[in-house]
Short mmCIF file of N, CA and C and ligand atoms in Angstrom, two decimals:
data_model
loop_
_atom_site.label_atom_id
_atom_site.label_comp_id
_atom_site.label_asym_id
_atom_site.label_seq_id
_atom_site.Cartn_x
_atom_site.Cartn_y
_atom_site.Cartn_z
N MET A 676 2.97 22.56 1.58
CA MET A 676 3.65 21.74 0.58
C MET A 676 2.67 21.39 -0.54
N GLY A 677 3.10 21.57 -1.76
CA GLY A 677 2.23 21.34 -2.90
C GLY A 677 2.06 19.87 -3.21
N PHE A 678 1.05 19.59 -3.99
CA PHE A 678 0.74 18.21 -4.36
C PHE A 678 1.90 17.58 -5.12
N GLN A 679 2.50 18.38 -6.04
CA GLN A 679 3.61 17.87 -6.85
C GLN A 679 4.76 17.37 -6.00
N SER A 680 5.14 18.18 -4.98
CA SER A 680 6.29 17.78 -4.17
C SER A 680 5.95 16.58 -3.30
N LEU A 681 4.67 16.49 -2.91
CA LEU A 681 4.23 15.33 -2.13
C LEU A 681 4.36 14.06 -2.95
N VAL A 682 3.93 14.17 -4.21
CA VAL A 682 4.03 13.03 -5.11
C VAL A 682 5.49 12.63 -5.30
N LEU A 683 6.33 13.63 -5.45
CA LEU A 683 7.75 13.38 -5.65
C LEU A 683 8.34 12.64 -4.45
N ILE A 684 8.00 13.09 -3.24
CA ILE A 684 8.51 12.46 -2.03
C ILE A 684 8.09 10.99 -1.98
N VAL A 685 6.82 10.75 -2.31
CA VAL A 685 6.31 9.37 -2.28
C VAL A 685 7.07 8.52 -3.28
N ILE A 686 7.31 9.07 -4.47
CA ILE A 686 8.03 8.31 -5.49
C ILE A 686 9.45 7.99 -5.01
N VAL A 687 10.09 8.97 -4.40
CA VAL A 687 11.44 8.75 -3.87
C VAL A 687 11.40 7.66 -2.81
N LEU A 688 10.39 7.72 -1.93
CA LEU A 688 10.23 6.69 -0.90
C LEU A 688 10.07 5.31 -1.51
N LEU A 689 9.21 5.23 -2.53
CA LEU A 689 8.94 3.96 -3.17
C LEU A 689 10.20 3.42 -3.83
N VAL A 690 10.93 4.29 -4.48
CA VAL A 690 12.14 3.85 -5.18
C VAL A 690 13.20 3.39 -4.17
N SER A 691 13.35 4.14 -3.08
CA SER A 691 14.39 3.77 -2.12
C SER A 691 14.00 2.50 -1.38
N ALA A 692 12.68 2.25 -1.25
CA ALA A 692 12.25 1.02 -0.61
C ALA A 692 12.41 -0.17 -1.54
N ALA A 693 12.69 0.12 -2.80
CA ALA A 693 12.72 -0.95 -3.79
C ALA A 693 14.11 -1.51 -4.01
N THR A 694 15.04 -1.21 -3.11
CA THR A 694 16.41 -1.64 -3.32
C THR A 694 16.63 -3.09 -2.92
N ASN A 695 15.75 -3.65 -2.07
CA ASN A 695 15.89 -5.04 -1.69
C ASN A 695 15.48 -5.97 -2.83
N GLN A 696 15.80 -7.23 -2.67
CA GLN A 696 15.40 -8.22 -3.66
C GLN A 696 13.92 -8.54 -3.46
N ALA A 697 13.09 -7.95 -4.32
CA ALA A 697 11.65 -8.10 -4.16
C ALA A 697 11.13 -9.16 -5.10
N ILE A 698 10.17 -9.92 -4.66
CA ILE A 698 9.55 -10.93 -5.52
C ILE A 698 8.09 -10.56 -5.75
N PRO A 699 7.59 -10.80 -6.98
CA PRO A 699 6.19 -10.48 -7.27
C PRO A 699 5.24 -11.31 -6.41
N VAL A 700 4.13 -10.72 -6.06
CA VAL A 700 3.13 -11.45 -5.29
C VAL A 700 2.01 -11.91 -6.22
N ASP A 701 1.27 -12.92 -5.77
CA ASP A 701 0.06 -13.35 -6.46
C ASP A 701 -1.06 -12.41 -6.04
N ILE A 702 -1.55 -11.61 -7.00
CA ILE A 702 -2.54 -10.58 -6.66
C ILE A 702 -3.89 -11.17 -6.25
N ASN A 703 -4.06 -12.49 -6.45
CA ASN A 703 -5.31 -13.13 -6.04
C ASN A 703 -5.16 -13.91 -4.74
N ASP A 704 -3.95 -13.93 -4.20
CA ASP A 704 -3.69 -14.60 -2.93
C ASP A 704 -4.51 -13.92 -1.82
N PRO A 705 -5.33 -14.71 -1.11
CA PRO A 705 -6.16 -14.12 -0.05
C PRO A 705 -5.33 -13.35 0.98
N HIS A 706 -4.11 -13.80 1.22
CA HIS A 706 -3.27 -13.10 2.18
C HIS A 706 -2.87 -11.72 1.66
N VAL A 707 -2.54 -11.64 0.38
CA VAL A 707 -2.18 -10.37 -0.25
C VAL A 707 -3.38 -9.42 -0.23
N ILE A 708 -4.56 -9.98 -0.49
CA ILE A 708 -5.79 -9.18 -0.46
C ILE A 708 -6.05 -8.67 0.96
N ASN A 709 -5.74 -9.52 1.92
CA ASN A 709 -5.83 -9.14 3.32
C ASN A 709 -4.95 -7.94 3.64
N VAL A 710 -3.71 -8.01 3.15
CA VAL A 710 -2.74 -6.93 3.35
C VAL A 710 -3.25 -5.63 2.73
N ALA A 711 -3.80 -5.74 1.52
CA ALA A 711 -4.30 -4.57 0.80
C ALA A 711 -5.53 -3.98 1.49
N THR A 712 -6.41 -4.86 1.96
CA THR A 712 -7.61 -4.37 2.66
C THR A 712 -7.20 -3.64 3.93
N PHE A 713 -6.19 -4.21 4.62
CA PHE A 713 -5.69 -3.54 5.82
C PHE A 713 -5.21 -2.13 5.48
N ALA A 714 -4.44 -2.01 4.39
CA ALA A 714 -3.88 -0.71 4.00
C ALA A 714 -4.99 0.32 3.78
N VAL A 715 -6.03 -0.10 3.06
CA VAL A 715 -7.13 0.82 2.75
C VAL A 715 -7.89 1.18 4.02
N THR A 716 -8.18 0.20 4.85
CA THR A 716 -8.91 0.44 6.10
C THR A 716 -8.13 1.35 7.02
N GLU A 717 -6.83 1.05 7.13
CA GLU A 717 -5.98 1.83 8.03
C GLU A 717 -5.87 3.28 7.54
N TYR A 718 -5.71 3.45 6.23
CA TYR A 718 -5.62 4.78 5.66
C TYR A 718 -6.92 5.54 5.90
N SER A 719 -8.04 4.89 5.65
CA SER A 719 -9.34 5.54 5.80
C SER A 719 -9.60 5.92 7.25
N LYS A 720 -9.06 5.12 8.17
CA LYS A 720 -9.22 5.38 9.60
C LYS A 720 -8.62 6.73 9.97
N HIS A 721 -7.49 7.05 9.33
CA HIS A 721 -6.78 8.29 9.65
C HIS A 721 -7.11 9.42 8.69
N ASN A 722 -7.85 9.10 7.64
CA ASN A 722 -8.26 10.13 6.67
C ASN A 722 -9.74 9.93 6.41
N THR A 723 -10.55 10.32 7.37
CA THR A 723 -11.97 9.99 7.32
C THR A 723 -12.64 10.57 6.08
N GLU A 724 -12.10 11.66 5.55
CA GLU A 724 -12.71 12.25 4.36
C GLU A 724 -12.48 11.38 3.12
N ALA A 725 -11.47 10.49 3.20
CA ALA A 725 -11.16 9.64 2.05
C ALA A 725 -12.22 8.55 1.88
N ASN A 726 -12.54 7.85 2.97
CA ASN A 726 -13.62 6.87 2.96
C ASN A 726 -13.55 5.91 1.78
N LEU A 727 -12.42 5.25 1.66
CA LEU A 727 -12.17 4.39 0.50
C LEU A 727 -12.66 2.97 0.71
N ILE A 728 -13.15 2.40 -0.39
CA ILE A 728 -13.53 1.00 -0.40
C ILE A 728 -12.54 0.26 -1.29
N PHE A 729 -11.89 -0.74 -0.71
CA PHE A 729 -10.93 -1.54 -1.46
C PHE A 729 -11.63 -2.26 -2.63
N GLU A 730 -10.98 -2.24 -3.79
CA GLU A 730 -11.52 -2.98 -4.94
C GLU A 730 -10.66 -4.19 -5.26
N LYS A 731 -9.42 -3.94 -5.74
CA LYS A 731 -8.57 -5.07 -6.05
C LYS A 731 -7.09 -4.70 -6.05
N VAL A 732 -6.27 -5.71 -5.94
CA VAL A 732 -4.83 -5.53 -6.06
C VAL A 732 -4.49 -5.65 -7.53
N THR A 733 -3.72 -4.69 -8.06
CA THR A 733 -3.39 -4.76 -9.48
C THR A 733 -1.94 -5.19 -9.70
N ASN A 734 -1.12 -5.05 -8.70
CA ASN A 734 0.29 -5.34 -8.85
C ASN A 734 0.92 -5.38 -7.47
N GLY A 735 2.05 -6.05 -7.33
CA GLY A 735 2.68 -6.01 -6.01
C GLY A 735 3.93 -6.86 -5.93
N VAL A 736 4.79 -6.48 -5.01
CA VAL A 736 5.98 -7.26 -4.71
C VAL A 736 6.11 -7.36 -3.19
N SER A 737 6.85 -8.36 -2.75
CA SER A 737 7.14 -8.46 -1.32
C SER A 737 8.61 -8.78 -1.17
N ASP A 738 9.18 -8.35 -0.05
CA ASP A 738 10.53 -8.77 0.27
C ASP A 738 10.66 -8.93 1.77
N VAL A 739 11.56 -9.82 2.15
CA VAL A 739 11.74 -10.14 3.55
C VAL A 739 12.87 -9.28 4.11
N THR A 740 12.56 -8.53 5.16
CA THR A 740 13.56 -7.68 5.81
C THR A 740 13.76 -8.18 7.23
N GLU A 741 14.68 -7.57 7.93
CA GLU A 741 14.94 -7.97 9.32
C GLU A 741 13.71 -7.73 10.20
N ASN A 742 12.81 -6.85 9.77
CA ASN A 742 11.63 -6.52 10.59
C ASN A 742 10.37 -7.26 10.16
N GLY A 743 10.48 -8.09 9.18
CA GLY A 743 9.30 -8.81 8.72
C GLY A 743 9.20 -8.74 7.21
N THR A 744 8.03 -9.06 6.69
CA THR A 744 7.81 -9.04 5.24
C THR A 744 7.22 -7.70 4.84
N ASN A 745 7.85 -7.09 3.87
CA ASN A 745 7.42 -5.79 3.38
C ASN A 745 6.65 -5.99 2.08
N TYR A 746 5.42 -5.51 2.04
CA TYR A 746 4.61 -5.59 0.82
C TYR A 746 4.51 -4.22 0.19
N ARG A 747 4.77 -4.14 -1.10
CA ARG A 747 4.54 -2.90 -1.85
C ARG A 747 3.52 -3.20 -2.93
N LEU A 748 2.33 -2.68 -2.73
CA LEU A 748 1.22 -3.06 -3.58
C LEU A 748 0.68 -1.87 -4.35
N THR A 749 0.19 -2.14 -5.55
CA THR A 749 -0.63 -1.18 -6.27
C THR A 749 -2.05 -1.72 -6.21
N LEU A 750 -2.97 -0.88 -5.80
CA LEU A 750 -4.34 -1.37 -5.65
C LEU A 750 -5.31 -0.31 -6.16
N SER A 751 -6.52 -0.74 -6.42
CA SER A 751 -7.54 0.24 -6.77
C SER A 751 -8.57 0.26 -5.66
N ALA A 752 -9.06 1.46 -5.41
CA ALA A 752 -10.06 1.67 -4.36
C ALA A 752 -11.03 2.73 -4.84
N ASN A 753 -12.23 2.67 -4.31
CA ASN A 753 -13.31 3.54 -4.74
C ASN A 753 -13.72 4.46 -3.60
N ASP A 754 -13.87 5.74 -3.90
CA ASP A 754 -14.26 6.69 -2.84
C ASP A 754 -15.77 6.91 -2.81
N GLY A 755 -16.51 6.06 -3.48
CA GLY A 755 -17.96 6.18 -3.49
C GLY A 755 -18.45 6.63 -4.85
N SER A 756 -17.60 7.38 -5.59
CA SER A 756 -18.00 7.81 -6.93
C SER A 756 -16.96 7.46 -7.97
N THR A 757 -15.67 7.51 -7.59
CA THR A 757 -14.64 7.19 -8.57
C THR A 757 -13.65 6.17 -8.04
N SER A 758 -13.09 5.46 -8.98
CA SER A 758 -12.09 4.46 -8.70
C SER A 758 -10.72 5.05 -8.99
N ASN A 759 -9.78 4.85 -8.10
CA ASN A 759 -8.43 5.36 -8.30
C ASN A 759 -7.41 4.30 -7.94
N ASN A 760 -6.21 4.48 -8.46
CA ASN A 760 -5.10 3.59 -8.12
C ASN A 760 -4.28 4.20 -7.00
N PHE A 761 -3.86 3.33 -6.10
CA PHE A 761 -3.05 3.77 -4.98
C PHE A 761 -1.87 2.84 -4.85
N SER A 762 -0.83 3.38 -4.24
CA SER A 762 0.31 2.56 -3.95
C SER A 762 0.44 2.48 -2.44
N ALA A 763 0.65 1.30 -1.91
CA ALA A 763 0.67 1.12 -0.47
C ALA A 763 1.87 0.27 -0.07
N ILE A 764 2.48 0.62 1.05
CA ILE A 764 3.54 -0.21 1.62
C ILE A 764 3.09 -0.68 3.00
N VAL A 765 3.08 -1.97 3.19
CA VAL A 765 2.66 -2.55 4.47
C VAL A 765 3.76 -3.48 4.96
N LEU A 766 4.12 -3.32 6.22
CA LEU A 766 5.08 -4.24 6.84
C LEU A 766 4.30 -5.23 7.70
N GLU A 767 4.60 -6.50 7.47
CA GLU A 767 3.99 -7.54 8.29
C GLU A 767 5.08 -8.11 9.19
N ASN A 768 4.95 -7.89 10.48
CA ASN A 768 6.00 -8.38 11.37
C ASN A 768 5.76 -9.84 11.73
N PRO A 769 6.74 -10.50 12.33
CA PRO A 769 6.61 -11.94 12.59
C PRO A 769 5.41 -12.29 13.46
N ALA A 770 4.90 -11.34 14.23
CA ALA A 770 3.73 -11.61 15.06
C ALA A 770 2.43 -11.41 14.28
N ASP A 771 2.53 -11.46 12.93
CA ASP A 771 1.34 -11.33 12.09
C ASP A 771 0.65 -9.99 12.25
N ASN A 772 1.47 -9.01 12.44
CA ASN A 772 0.97 -7.69 12.76
C ASN A 772 1.30 -6.75 11.59
N PHE A 773 0.32 -6.04 11.11
CA PHE A 773 0.52 -5.17 9.94
C PHE A 773 0.79 -3.73 10.37
N THR A 774 1.68 -3.07 9.66
CA THR A 774 1.90 -1.64 9.84
C THR A 774 1.86 -0.98 8.47
N LEU A 775 1.05 0.07 8.35
CA LEU A 775 0.99 0.81 7.09
C LEU A 775 2.13 1.82 7.08
N THR A 776 3.05 1.64 6.13
CA THR A 776 4.22 2.52 6.05
C THR A 776 3.97 3.68 5.11
N ALA A 777 3.28 3.44 4.02
CA ALA A 777 3.00 4.51 3.05
C ALA A 777 1.73 4.19 2.30
N PHE A 778 1.04 5.25 1.91
CA PHE A 778 -0.18 5.09 1.13
C PHE A 778 -0.34 6.35 0.31
N ALA A 779 -0.42 6.20 -0.99
CA ALA A 779 -0.49 7.40 -1.83
C ALA A 779 -1.27 7.16 -3.10
N LEU A 780 -1.97 8.17 -3.50
CA LEU A 780 -2.70 8.15 -4.76
C LEU A 780 -1.70 8.16 -5.91
N ILE A 781 -1.95 7.32 -6.89
CA ILE A 781 -1.15 7.36 -8.12
C ILE A 781 -1.92 8.22 -9.12
N PRO A 782 -1.40 9.39 -9.47
CA PRO A 782 -2.13 10.28 -10.38
C PRO A 782 -2.31 9.62 -11.75
N HIS A 783 -3.35 10.01 -12.42
CA HIS A 783 -3.61 9.50 -13.77
C HIS A 783 -2.39 9.74 -14.65
N ALA A 784 -2.07 8.75 -15.47
CA ALA A 784 -0.92 8.89 -16.34
C ALA A 784 -1.23 9.89 -17.46
C1 NAG B 194 13.79 -2.32 11.24
O1 NAG B 194 13.28 -1.62 12.33
C2 NAG B 194 14.23 -0.77 12.95
C3 NAG B 194 13.59 -0.15 14.18
O2 NAG B 194 12.33 0.38 13.88
C4 NAG B 194 14.69 0.27 11.94
O3 NAG B 194 15.66 1.11 12.51
C5 NAG B 194 15.28 -0.42 10.74
O4 NAG B 194 15.59 0.55 9.76
C6 NAG B 194 14.27 -1.40 10.16
N1 NAG B 194 14.88 -2.15 9.07
C7 NAG B 194 14.31 -2.27 7.89
C8 NAG B 194 15.04 -3.08 6.88
O5 NAG B 194 13.23 -1.73 7.61
C1 NAG B 195 -5.38 2.10 -12.68
O1 NAG B 195 -4.42 1.18 -13.16
C2 NAG B 195 -4.89 0.37 -14.23
C3 NAG B 195 -3.82 -0.66 -14.54
O2 NAG B 195 -2.56 -0.06 -14.66
C4 NAG B 195 -5.23 1.27 -15.42
O3 NAG B 195 -5.71 0.48 -16.48
C5 NAG B 195 -6.29 2.26 -14.98
O4 NAG B 195 -6.56 3.16 -16.04
C6 NAG B 195 -5.85 3.04 -13.77
N1 NAG B 195 -6.97 3.84 -13.26
C7 NAG B 195 -6.84 5.12 -12.93
C8 NAG B 195 -8.07 5.78 -12.39
O5 NAG B 195 -5.77 5.73 -13.03
C1 NAG B 196 0.64 -5.54 17.08
O1 NAG B 196 1.72 -5.73 17.97
C2 NAG B 196 1.71 -4.83 19.07
C3 NAG B 196 2.98 -5.04 19.85
O2 NAG B 196 3.40 -6.38 19.78
C4 NAG B 196 0.44 -5.08 19.89
O3 NAG B 196 0.39 -4.21 20.99
C5 NAG B 196 -0.78 -4.87 19.00
O4 NAG B 196 -1.94 -5.19 19.71
C6 NAG B 196 -0.69 -5.74 17.77
N1 NAG B 196 -1.78 -5.37 16.86
C7 NAG B 196 -2.50 -6.30 16.24
C8 NAG B 196 -3.55 -5.77 15.31
O5 NAG B 196 -2.32 -7.50 16.39
#
């Protein structure tokens, strides 16, 4: 599968996940930063070649679903030489447990 179609699938996922009533998050909220750090750490755990260091949250929304709070964040992370933007979806269940649902590089505009 080519990179283009992968990007397309992620965009479709993000758009379909965006149908709930989402509210913007405070990108400086320590809890939001916690969620973003989890996403980067979890992604790096399963993609050892990525080896990303979380930098900051640039944008984000959250919405409450039957399974917990869903965070859709845009964040920047550094692979050791370059900084890139990523989009991440993390579900936080009522037991304060995070699940990484999606993580994808946002290509340069
Ligand atoms: C909640 O979790 C169940 C079981 O994993 C799933 O079938 C359902 O689609 C989820 N609901 C939402 C809103 O994500
Ligand atoms: C990341 O996003 C910010 C804010 O939208 C933008 O200014 C910056 O150029 C982006 N960086 C890359 C590497 O795409
Ligand atoms: C998340 O919840 C599952 C099931 O409740 C549990 O087994 C797991 O240890 C929890 N993970 C964390 C990081 O709390």
